[in-house]
mmCIF file of C-alpha atoms and ligand atoms in Angstrom:
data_model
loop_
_atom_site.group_PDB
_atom_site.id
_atom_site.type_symbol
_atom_site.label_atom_id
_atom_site.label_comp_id
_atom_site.label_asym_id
_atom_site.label_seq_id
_atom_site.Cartn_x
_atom_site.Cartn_y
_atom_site.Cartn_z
ATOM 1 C CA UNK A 1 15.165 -17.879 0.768
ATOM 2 C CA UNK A 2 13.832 -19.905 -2.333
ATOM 3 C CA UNK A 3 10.030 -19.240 -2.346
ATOM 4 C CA UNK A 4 8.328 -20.739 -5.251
ATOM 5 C CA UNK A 5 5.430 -18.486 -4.369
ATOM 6 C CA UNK A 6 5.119 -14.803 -2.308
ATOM 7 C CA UNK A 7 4.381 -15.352 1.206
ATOM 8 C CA UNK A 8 1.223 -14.629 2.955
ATOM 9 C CA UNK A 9 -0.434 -13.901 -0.293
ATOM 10 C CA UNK A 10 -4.255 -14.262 0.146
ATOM 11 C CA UNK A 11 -5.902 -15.387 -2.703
ATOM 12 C CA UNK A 12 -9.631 -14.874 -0.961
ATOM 13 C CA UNK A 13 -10.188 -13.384 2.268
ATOM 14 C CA UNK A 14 -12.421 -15.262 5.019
ATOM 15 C CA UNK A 15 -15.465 -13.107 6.145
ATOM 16 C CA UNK A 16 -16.817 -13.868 9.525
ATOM 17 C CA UNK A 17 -19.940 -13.428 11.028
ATOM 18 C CA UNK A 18 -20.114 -12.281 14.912
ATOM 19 C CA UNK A 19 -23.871 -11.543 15.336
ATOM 20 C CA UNK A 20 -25.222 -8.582 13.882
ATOM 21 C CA UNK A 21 -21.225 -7.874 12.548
ATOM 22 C CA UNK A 22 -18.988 -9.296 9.928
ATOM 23 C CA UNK A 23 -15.417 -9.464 10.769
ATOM 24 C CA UNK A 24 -12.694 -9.276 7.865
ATOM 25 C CA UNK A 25 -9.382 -10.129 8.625
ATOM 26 C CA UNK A 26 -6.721 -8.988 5.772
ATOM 27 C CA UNK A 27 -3.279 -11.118 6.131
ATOM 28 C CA UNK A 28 -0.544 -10.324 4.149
ATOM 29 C CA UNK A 29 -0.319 -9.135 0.804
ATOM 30 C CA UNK A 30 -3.369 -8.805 -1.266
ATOM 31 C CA UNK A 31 -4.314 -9.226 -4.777
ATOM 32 C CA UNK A 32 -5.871 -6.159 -6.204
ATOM 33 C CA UNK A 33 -8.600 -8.631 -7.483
ATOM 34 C CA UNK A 34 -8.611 -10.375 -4.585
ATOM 35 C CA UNK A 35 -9.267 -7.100 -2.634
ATOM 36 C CA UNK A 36 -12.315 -6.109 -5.365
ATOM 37 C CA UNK A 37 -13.957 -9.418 -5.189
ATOM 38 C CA UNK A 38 -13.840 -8.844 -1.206
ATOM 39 C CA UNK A 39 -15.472 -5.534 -1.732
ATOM 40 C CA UNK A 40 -17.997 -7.319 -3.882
ATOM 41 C CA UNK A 41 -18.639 -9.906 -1.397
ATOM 42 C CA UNK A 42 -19.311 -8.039 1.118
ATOM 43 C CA UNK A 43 -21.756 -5.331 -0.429
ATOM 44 C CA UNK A 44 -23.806 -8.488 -1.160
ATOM 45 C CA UNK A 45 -23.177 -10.551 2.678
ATOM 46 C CA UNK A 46 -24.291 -7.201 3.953
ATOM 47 C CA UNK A 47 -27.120 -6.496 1.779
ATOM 48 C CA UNK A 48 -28.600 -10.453 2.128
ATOM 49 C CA UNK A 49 -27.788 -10.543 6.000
ATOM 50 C CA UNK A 50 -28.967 -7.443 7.774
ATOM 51 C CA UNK A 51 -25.724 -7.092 9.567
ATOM 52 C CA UNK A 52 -24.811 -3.705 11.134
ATOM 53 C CA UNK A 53 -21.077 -3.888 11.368
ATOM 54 C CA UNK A 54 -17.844 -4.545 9.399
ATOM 55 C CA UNK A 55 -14.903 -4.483 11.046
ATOM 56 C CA UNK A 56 -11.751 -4.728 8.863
ATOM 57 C CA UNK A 57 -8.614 -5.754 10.878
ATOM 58 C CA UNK A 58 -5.713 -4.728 8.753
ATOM 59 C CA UNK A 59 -2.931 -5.844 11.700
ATOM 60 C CA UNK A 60 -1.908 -8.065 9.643
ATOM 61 C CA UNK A 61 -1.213 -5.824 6.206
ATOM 62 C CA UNK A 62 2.037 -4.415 5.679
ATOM 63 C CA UNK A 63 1.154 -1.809 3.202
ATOM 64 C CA UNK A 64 -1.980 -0.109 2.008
ATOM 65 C CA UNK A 65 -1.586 1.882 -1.266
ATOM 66 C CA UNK A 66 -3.731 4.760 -3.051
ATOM 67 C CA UNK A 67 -5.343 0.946 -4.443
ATOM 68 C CA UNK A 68 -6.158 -0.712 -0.835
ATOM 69 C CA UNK A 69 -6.977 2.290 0.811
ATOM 70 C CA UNK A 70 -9.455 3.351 -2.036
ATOM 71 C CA UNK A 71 -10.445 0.026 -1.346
ATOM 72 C CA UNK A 72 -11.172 0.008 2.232
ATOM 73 C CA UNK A 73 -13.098 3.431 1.921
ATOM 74 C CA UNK A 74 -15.080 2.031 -0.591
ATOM 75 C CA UNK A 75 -16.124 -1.005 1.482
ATOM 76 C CA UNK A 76 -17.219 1.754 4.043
ATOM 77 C CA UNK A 77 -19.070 3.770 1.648
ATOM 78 C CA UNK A 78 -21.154 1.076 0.690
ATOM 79 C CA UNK A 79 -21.604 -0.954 3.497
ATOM 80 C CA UNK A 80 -22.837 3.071 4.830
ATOM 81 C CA UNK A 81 -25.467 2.661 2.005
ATOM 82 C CA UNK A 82 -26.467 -0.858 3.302
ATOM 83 C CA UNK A 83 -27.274 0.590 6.887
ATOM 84 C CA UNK A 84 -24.067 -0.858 8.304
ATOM 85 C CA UNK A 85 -21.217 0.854 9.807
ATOM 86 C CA UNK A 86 -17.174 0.325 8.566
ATOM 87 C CA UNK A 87 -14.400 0.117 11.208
ATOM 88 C CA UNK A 88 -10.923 -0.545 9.943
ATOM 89 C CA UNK A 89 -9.057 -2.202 12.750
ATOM 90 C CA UNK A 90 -5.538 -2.432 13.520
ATOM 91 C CA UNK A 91 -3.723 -0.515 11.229
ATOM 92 C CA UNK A 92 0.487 -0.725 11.696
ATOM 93 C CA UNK A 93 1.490 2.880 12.843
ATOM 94 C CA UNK A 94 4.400 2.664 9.729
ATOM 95 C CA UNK A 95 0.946 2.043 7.536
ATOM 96 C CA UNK A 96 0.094 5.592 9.283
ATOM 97 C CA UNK A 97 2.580 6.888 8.358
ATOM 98 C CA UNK A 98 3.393 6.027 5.103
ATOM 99 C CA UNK A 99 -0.262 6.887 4.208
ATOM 100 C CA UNK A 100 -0.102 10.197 5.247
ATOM 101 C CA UNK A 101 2.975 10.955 3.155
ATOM 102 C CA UNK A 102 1.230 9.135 0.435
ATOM 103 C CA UNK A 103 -1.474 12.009 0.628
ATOM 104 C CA UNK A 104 -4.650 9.731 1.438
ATOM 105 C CA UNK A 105 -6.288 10.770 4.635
ATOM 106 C CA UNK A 106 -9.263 8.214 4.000
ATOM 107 C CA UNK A 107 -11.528 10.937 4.983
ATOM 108 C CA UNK A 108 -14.905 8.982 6.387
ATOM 109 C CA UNK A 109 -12.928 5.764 7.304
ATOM 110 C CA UNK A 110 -13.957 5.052 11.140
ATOM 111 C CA UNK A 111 -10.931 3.351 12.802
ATOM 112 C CA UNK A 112 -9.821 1.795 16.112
ATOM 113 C CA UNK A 113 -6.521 0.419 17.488
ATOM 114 C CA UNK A 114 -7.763 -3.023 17.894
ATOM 115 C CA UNK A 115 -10.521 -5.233 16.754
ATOM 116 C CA UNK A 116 -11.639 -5.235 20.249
ATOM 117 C CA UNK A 117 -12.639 -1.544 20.347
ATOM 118 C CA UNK A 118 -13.826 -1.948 16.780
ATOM 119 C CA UNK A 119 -16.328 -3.886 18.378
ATOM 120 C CA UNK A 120 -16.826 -1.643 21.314
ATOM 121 C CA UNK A 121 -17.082 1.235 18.917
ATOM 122 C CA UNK A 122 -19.905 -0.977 17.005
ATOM 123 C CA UNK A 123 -21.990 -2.079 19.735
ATOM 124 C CA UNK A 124 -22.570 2.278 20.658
ATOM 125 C CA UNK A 125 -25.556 4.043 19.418
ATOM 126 C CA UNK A 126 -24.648 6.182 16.205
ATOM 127 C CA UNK A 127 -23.336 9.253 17.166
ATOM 128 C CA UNK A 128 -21.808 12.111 15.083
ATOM 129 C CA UNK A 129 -17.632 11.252 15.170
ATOM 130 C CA UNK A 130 -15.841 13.189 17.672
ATOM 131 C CA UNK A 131 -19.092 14.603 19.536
ATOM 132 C CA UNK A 132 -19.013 11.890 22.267
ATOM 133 C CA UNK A 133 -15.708 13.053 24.031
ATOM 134 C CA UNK A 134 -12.245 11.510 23.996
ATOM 135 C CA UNK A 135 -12.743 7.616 24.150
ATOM 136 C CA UNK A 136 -10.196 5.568 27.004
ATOM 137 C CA UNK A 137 -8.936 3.149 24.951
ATOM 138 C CA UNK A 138 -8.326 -0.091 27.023
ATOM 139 C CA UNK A 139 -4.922 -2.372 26.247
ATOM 140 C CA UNK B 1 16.335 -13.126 -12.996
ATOM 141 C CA UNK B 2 15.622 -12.635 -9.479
ATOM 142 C CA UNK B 3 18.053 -13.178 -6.757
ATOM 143 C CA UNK B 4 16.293 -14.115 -4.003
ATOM 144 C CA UNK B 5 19.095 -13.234 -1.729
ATOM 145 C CA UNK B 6 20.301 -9.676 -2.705
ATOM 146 C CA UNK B 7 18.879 -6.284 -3.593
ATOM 147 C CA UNK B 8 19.737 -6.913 -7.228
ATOM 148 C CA UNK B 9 16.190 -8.254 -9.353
ATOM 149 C CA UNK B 10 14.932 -7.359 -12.883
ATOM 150 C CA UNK B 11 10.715 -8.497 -12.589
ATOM 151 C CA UNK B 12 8.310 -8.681 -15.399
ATOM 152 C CA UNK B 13 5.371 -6.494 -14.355
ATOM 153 C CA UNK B 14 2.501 -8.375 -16.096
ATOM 154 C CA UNK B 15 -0.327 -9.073 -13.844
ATOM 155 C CA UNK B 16 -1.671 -8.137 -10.258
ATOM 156 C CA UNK B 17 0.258 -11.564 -8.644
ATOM 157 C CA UNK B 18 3.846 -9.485 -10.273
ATOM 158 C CA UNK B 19 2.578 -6.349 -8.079
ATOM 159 C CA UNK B 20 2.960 -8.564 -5.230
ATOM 160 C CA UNK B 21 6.173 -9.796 -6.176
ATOM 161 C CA UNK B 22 7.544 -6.593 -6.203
ATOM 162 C CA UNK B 23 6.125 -5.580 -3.071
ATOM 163 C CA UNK B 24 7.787 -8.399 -1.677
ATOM 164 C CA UNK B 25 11.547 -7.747 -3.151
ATOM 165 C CA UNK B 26 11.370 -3.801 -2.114
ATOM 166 C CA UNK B 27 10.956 -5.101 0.819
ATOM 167 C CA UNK B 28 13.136 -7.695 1.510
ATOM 168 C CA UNK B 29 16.271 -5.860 -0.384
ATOM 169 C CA UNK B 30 15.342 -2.383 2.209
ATOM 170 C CA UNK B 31 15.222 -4.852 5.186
ATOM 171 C CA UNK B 32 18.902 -6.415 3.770
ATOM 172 C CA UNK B 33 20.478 -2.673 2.995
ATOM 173 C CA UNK B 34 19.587 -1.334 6.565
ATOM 174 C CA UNK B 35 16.706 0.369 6.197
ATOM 175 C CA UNK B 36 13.927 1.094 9.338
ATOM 176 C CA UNK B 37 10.233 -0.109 9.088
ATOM 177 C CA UNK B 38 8.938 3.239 9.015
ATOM 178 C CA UNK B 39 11.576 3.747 5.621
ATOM 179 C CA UNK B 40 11.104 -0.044 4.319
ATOM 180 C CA UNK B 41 7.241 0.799 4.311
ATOM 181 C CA UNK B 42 7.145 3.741 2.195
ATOM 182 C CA UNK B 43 9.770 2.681 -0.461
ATOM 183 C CA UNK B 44 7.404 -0.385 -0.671
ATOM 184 C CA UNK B 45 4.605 1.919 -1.262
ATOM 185 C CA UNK B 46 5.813 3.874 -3.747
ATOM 186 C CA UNK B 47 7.387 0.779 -5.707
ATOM 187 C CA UNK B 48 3.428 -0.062 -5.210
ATOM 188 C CA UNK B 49 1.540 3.163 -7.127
ATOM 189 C CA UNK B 50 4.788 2.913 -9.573
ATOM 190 C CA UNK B 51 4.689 -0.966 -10.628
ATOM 191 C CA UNK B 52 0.926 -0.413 -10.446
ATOM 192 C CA UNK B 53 1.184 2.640 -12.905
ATOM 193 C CA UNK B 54 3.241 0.902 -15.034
ATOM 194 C CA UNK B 55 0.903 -2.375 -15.191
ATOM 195 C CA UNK B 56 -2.642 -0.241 -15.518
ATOM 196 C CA UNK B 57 -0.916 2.850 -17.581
ATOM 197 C CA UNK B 58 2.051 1.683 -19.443
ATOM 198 C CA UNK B 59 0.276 -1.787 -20.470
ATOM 199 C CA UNK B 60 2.997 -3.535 -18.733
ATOM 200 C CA UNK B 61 6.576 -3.193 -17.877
ATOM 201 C CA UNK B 62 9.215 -4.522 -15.985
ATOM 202 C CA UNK B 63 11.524 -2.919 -12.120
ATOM 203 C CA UNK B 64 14.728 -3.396 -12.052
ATOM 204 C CA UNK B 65 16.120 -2.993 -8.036
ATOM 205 C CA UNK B 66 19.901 -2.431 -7.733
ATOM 206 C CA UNK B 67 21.630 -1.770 -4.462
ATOM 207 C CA UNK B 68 23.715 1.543 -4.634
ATOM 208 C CA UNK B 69 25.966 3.360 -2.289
ATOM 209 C CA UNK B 70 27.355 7.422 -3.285
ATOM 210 C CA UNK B 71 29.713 8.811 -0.102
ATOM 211 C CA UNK B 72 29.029 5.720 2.247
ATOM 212 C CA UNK B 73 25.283 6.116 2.569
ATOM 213 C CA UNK B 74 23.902 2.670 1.018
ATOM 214 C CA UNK B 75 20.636 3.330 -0.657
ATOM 215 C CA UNK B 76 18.142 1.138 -3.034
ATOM 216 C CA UNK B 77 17.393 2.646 -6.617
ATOM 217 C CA UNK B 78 14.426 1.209 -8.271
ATOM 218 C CA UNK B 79 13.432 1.603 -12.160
ATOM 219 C CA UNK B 80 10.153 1.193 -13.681
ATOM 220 C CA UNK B 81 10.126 0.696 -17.677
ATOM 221 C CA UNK B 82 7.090 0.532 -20.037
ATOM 222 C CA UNK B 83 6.597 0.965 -23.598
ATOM 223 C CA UNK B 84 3.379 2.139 -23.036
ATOM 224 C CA UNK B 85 2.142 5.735 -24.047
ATOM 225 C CA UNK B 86 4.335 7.807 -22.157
ATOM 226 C CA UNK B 87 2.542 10.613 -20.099
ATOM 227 C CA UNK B 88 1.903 13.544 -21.993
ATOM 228 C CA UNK B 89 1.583 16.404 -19.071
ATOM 229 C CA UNK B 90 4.076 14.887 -16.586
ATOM 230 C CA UNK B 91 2.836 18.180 -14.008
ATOM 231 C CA UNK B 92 -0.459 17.560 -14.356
ATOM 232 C CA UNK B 93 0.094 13.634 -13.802
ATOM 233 C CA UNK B 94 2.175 14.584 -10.522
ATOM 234 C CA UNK B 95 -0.899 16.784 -9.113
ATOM 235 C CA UNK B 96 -2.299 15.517 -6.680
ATOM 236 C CA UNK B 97 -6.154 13.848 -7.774
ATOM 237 C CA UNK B 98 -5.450 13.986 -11.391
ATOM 238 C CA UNK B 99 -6.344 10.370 -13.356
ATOM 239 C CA UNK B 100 -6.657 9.790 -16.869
ATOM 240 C CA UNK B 101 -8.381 6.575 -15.444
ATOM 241 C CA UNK B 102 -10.041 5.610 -12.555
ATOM 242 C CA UNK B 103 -7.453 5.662 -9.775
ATOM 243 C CA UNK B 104 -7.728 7.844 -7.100
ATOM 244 C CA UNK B 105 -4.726 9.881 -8.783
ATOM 245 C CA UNK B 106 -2.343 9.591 -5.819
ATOM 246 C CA UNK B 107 0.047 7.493 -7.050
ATOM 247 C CA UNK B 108 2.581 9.180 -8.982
ATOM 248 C CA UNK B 109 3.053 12.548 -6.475
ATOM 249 C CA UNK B 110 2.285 10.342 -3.556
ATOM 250 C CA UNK B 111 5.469 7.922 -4.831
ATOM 251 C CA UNK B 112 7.542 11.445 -5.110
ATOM 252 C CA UNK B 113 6.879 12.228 -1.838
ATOM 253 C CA UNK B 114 7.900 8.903 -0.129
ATOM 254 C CA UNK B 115 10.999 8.441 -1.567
ATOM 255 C CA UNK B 116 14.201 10.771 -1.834
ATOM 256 C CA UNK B 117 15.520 10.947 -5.473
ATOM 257 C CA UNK B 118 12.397 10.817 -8.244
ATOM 258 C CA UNK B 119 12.738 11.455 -11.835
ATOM 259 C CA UNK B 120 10.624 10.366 -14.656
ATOM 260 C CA UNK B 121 11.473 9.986 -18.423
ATOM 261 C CA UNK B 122 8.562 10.195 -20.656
ATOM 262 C CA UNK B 123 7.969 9.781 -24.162
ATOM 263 C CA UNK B 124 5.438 8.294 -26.616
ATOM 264 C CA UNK B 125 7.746 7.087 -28.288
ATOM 265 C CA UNK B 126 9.388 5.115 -25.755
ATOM 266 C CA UNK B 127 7.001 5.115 -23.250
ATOM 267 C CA UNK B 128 7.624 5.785 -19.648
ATOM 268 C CA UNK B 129 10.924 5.342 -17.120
ATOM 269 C CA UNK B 130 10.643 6.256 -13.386
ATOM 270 C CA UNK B 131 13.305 5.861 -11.507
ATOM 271 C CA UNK B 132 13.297 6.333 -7.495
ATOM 272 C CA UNK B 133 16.065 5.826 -5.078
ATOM 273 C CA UNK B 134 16.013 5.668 -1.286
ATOM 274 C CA UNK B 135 18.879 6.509 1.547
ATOM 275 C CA UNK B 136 19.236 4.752 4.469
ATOM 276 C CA UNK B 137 19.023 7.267 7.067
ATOM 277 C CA UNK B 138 20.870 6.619 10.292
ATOM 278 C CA UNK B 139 22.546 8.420 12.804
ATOM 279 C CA UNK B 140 25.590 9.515 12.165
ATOM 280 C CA UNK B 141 28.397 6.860 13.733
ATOM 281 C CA UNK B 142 31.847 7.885 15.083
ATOM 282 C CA UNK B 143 34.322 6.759 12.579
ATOM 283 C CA UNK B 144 36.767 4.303 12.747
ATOM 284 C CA UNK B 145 40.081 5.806 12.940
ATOM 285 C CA UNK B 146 43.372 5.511 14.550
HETATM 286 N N1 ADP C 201 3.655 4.535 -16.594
HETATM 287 C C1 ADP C 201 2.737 5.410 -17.039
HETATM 288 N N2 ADP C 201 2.427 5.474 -18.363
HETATM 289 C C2 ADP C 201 1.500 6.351 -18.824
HETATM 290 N N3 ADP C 201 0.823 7.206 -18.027
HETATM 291 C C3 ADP C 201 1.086 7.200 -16.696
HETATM 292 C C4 ADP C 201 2.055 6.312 -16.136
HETATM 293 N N4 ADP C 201 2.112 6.539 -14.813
HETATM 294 C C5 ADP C 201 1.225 7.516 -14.547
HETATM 295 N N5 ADP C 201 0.601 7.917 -15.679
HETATM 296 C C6 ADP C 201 -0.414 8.985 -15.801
HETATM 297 O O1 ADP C 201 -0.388 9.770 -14.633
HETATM 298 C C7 ADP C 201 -1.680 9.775 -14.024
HETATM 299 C C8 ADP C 201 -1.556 9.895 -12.534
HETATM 300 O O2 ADP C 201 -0.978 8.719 -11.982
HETATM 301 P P1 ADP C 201 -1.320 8.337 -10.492
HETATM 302 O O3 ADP C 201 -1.037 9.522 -9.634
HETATM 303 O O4 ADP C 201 -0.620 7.066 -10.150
HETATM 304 O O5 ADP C 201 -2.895 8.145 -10.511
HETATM 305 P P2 ADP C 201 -3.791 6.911 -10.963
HETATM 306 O O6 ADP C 201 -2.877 5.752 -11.243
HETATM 307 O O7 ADP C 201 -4.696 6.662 -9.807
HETATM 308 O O8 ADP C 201 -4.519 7.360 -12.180
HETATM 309 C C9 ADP C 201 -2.344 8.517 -14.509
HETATM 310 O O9 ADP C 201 -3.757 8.592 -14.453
HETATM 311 C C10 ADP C 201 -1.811 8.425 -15.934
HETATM 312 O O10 ADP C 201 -2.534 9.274 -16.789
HETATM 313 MG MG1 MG C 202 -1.416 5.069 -9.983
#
């Protein structure tokens, strides 16, 4: 292996825009300014849009540290602020894992297994989490 | 400096783009010794917070990865070297929520927790070494023998 750069680093992430929701796809490994200015640019797509939904999908991420995750919940917290509502999509189960060791529960960080059911999850009428029974989650 | 193909790899820790770099050695040298996903993923996690500490805290700093091996178990021992300050209440730093900055102060314990050997050195005088190592973990396999 002779890289002359890291693989699957992502310099800027793509935002698109599905109707009233904006979908984020992370790939790979992530600058921690490339991460902020994606937290920046989407406080102000969401604010200058009127969209109702982020959906992160974080399938493709291979590690979220104490620096990504505070990330992610700040993205939430914001976009919460703006009217719209955060899911985080995909995440690896060793990400799971590894997070809970870590010590970061992400307390207020609405996920899903797949974007799909992000989607699903968006398209509902707000209800308080974990009042609306257990949810069938399709493959 | 940086073998591509082994564990071995002394990296400069100078900028967000060398946090990535070591993300990506951890995790190639714990895929090369043996270890699982689940395992690969957390040592990568804690050389994360630690590189990361020593970029944001330490001013900048360097890992050095070396493959090592202690009654047949292989394992991958990481060290993380600044000059910087050194940390002045190394409990208090390990607490879970504590920052002198504006981290979520989960870095340090959280990196003690995912890995299986932690120890720190600490002065400000000579700033601050961690150094982490993690066993590959694997069923025990009948032996050889005849
Ligand atoms: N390499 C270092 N040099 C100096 N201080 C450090 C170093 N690493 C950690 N610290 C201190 O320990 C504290 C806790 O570290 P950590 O748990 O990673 O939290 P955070 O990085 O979010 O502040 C830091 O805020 C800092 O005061
Ligand atoms: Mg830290």
């Amino acid at each position: 292996m002779n890289e002359s750069s890291p693989r699957h680093v992502a310099g800027h992430v793509p935002v698109l825009r599905l109707g009233d929701v904006l979908l984020v796809t992370l790939q790979g490994d992530l600058y921690d300014s490339a991460a902020q200015q994606l937290q920046q640019d989407l406080a102000e797509t969401i604010a200058h849009s009127r969209v109702t939904g982020v959906v992160i999908d974080i399938s493709g991420v291979e590690v979220v540290d104490s620096f990504l995750g505070r990330v992610l919940a700040e993205i939430a917290a914001q976009a919460e602020l703006l009217a719209a509502r955060t899911v985080v999509a995909g995440m690896r189960p060793a990400v799971a894992i590894t997070l809970v060791e870590l010590g970061l529960s992400l307390p207020g960080l609405r996920t899903a297994l797949t974007t799909e059911a992000a989607l699903e999850l968006l398209d509902r009428p707000i209800v308080t989490p974990r009042s609306g029974g257990r949810r069938q989650e399709r493959p | 400096m940086h073998t591509a193909a082994g564990a071995e790899a002394r990296l400069p820790i100078r900028s967000d783009m060398d946090l990535v770099w070591v993300r990506q050695h951890v995790r190639q040298a714990a895929a090369l010794i043996g270890f699982g996903l689940v395992d690969q993923t957390k040592l990568v996690t804690a050389a994360s917070e630690l590189a990361r500490n020593t970029l944001v805290h330490g001013g900048g700093g360097q890992m050095e990865a070396a493959r090592v091996s202690e009654h047949g178990t292989e394992g991958l021992r990481l060290v993380f070297t600044d000059t910087g300050p050194g940390i002045a209440d190394l409990d208090r730093a390990l607490s879970d929520g504590y920052t002198s900055g504006d981290g979520l102060g989960m870095g340090l314990g959280g990196a003690r927790r995912l890995v299986h050997d932690f120890e720190v050195v600490s002065s400000p005088e000579s700033g601050t070494t961690v150094r982490v190592t993690s066993w590959v973990t694997r069923p025990p396999r009948p032996r050889e023998e005849s």
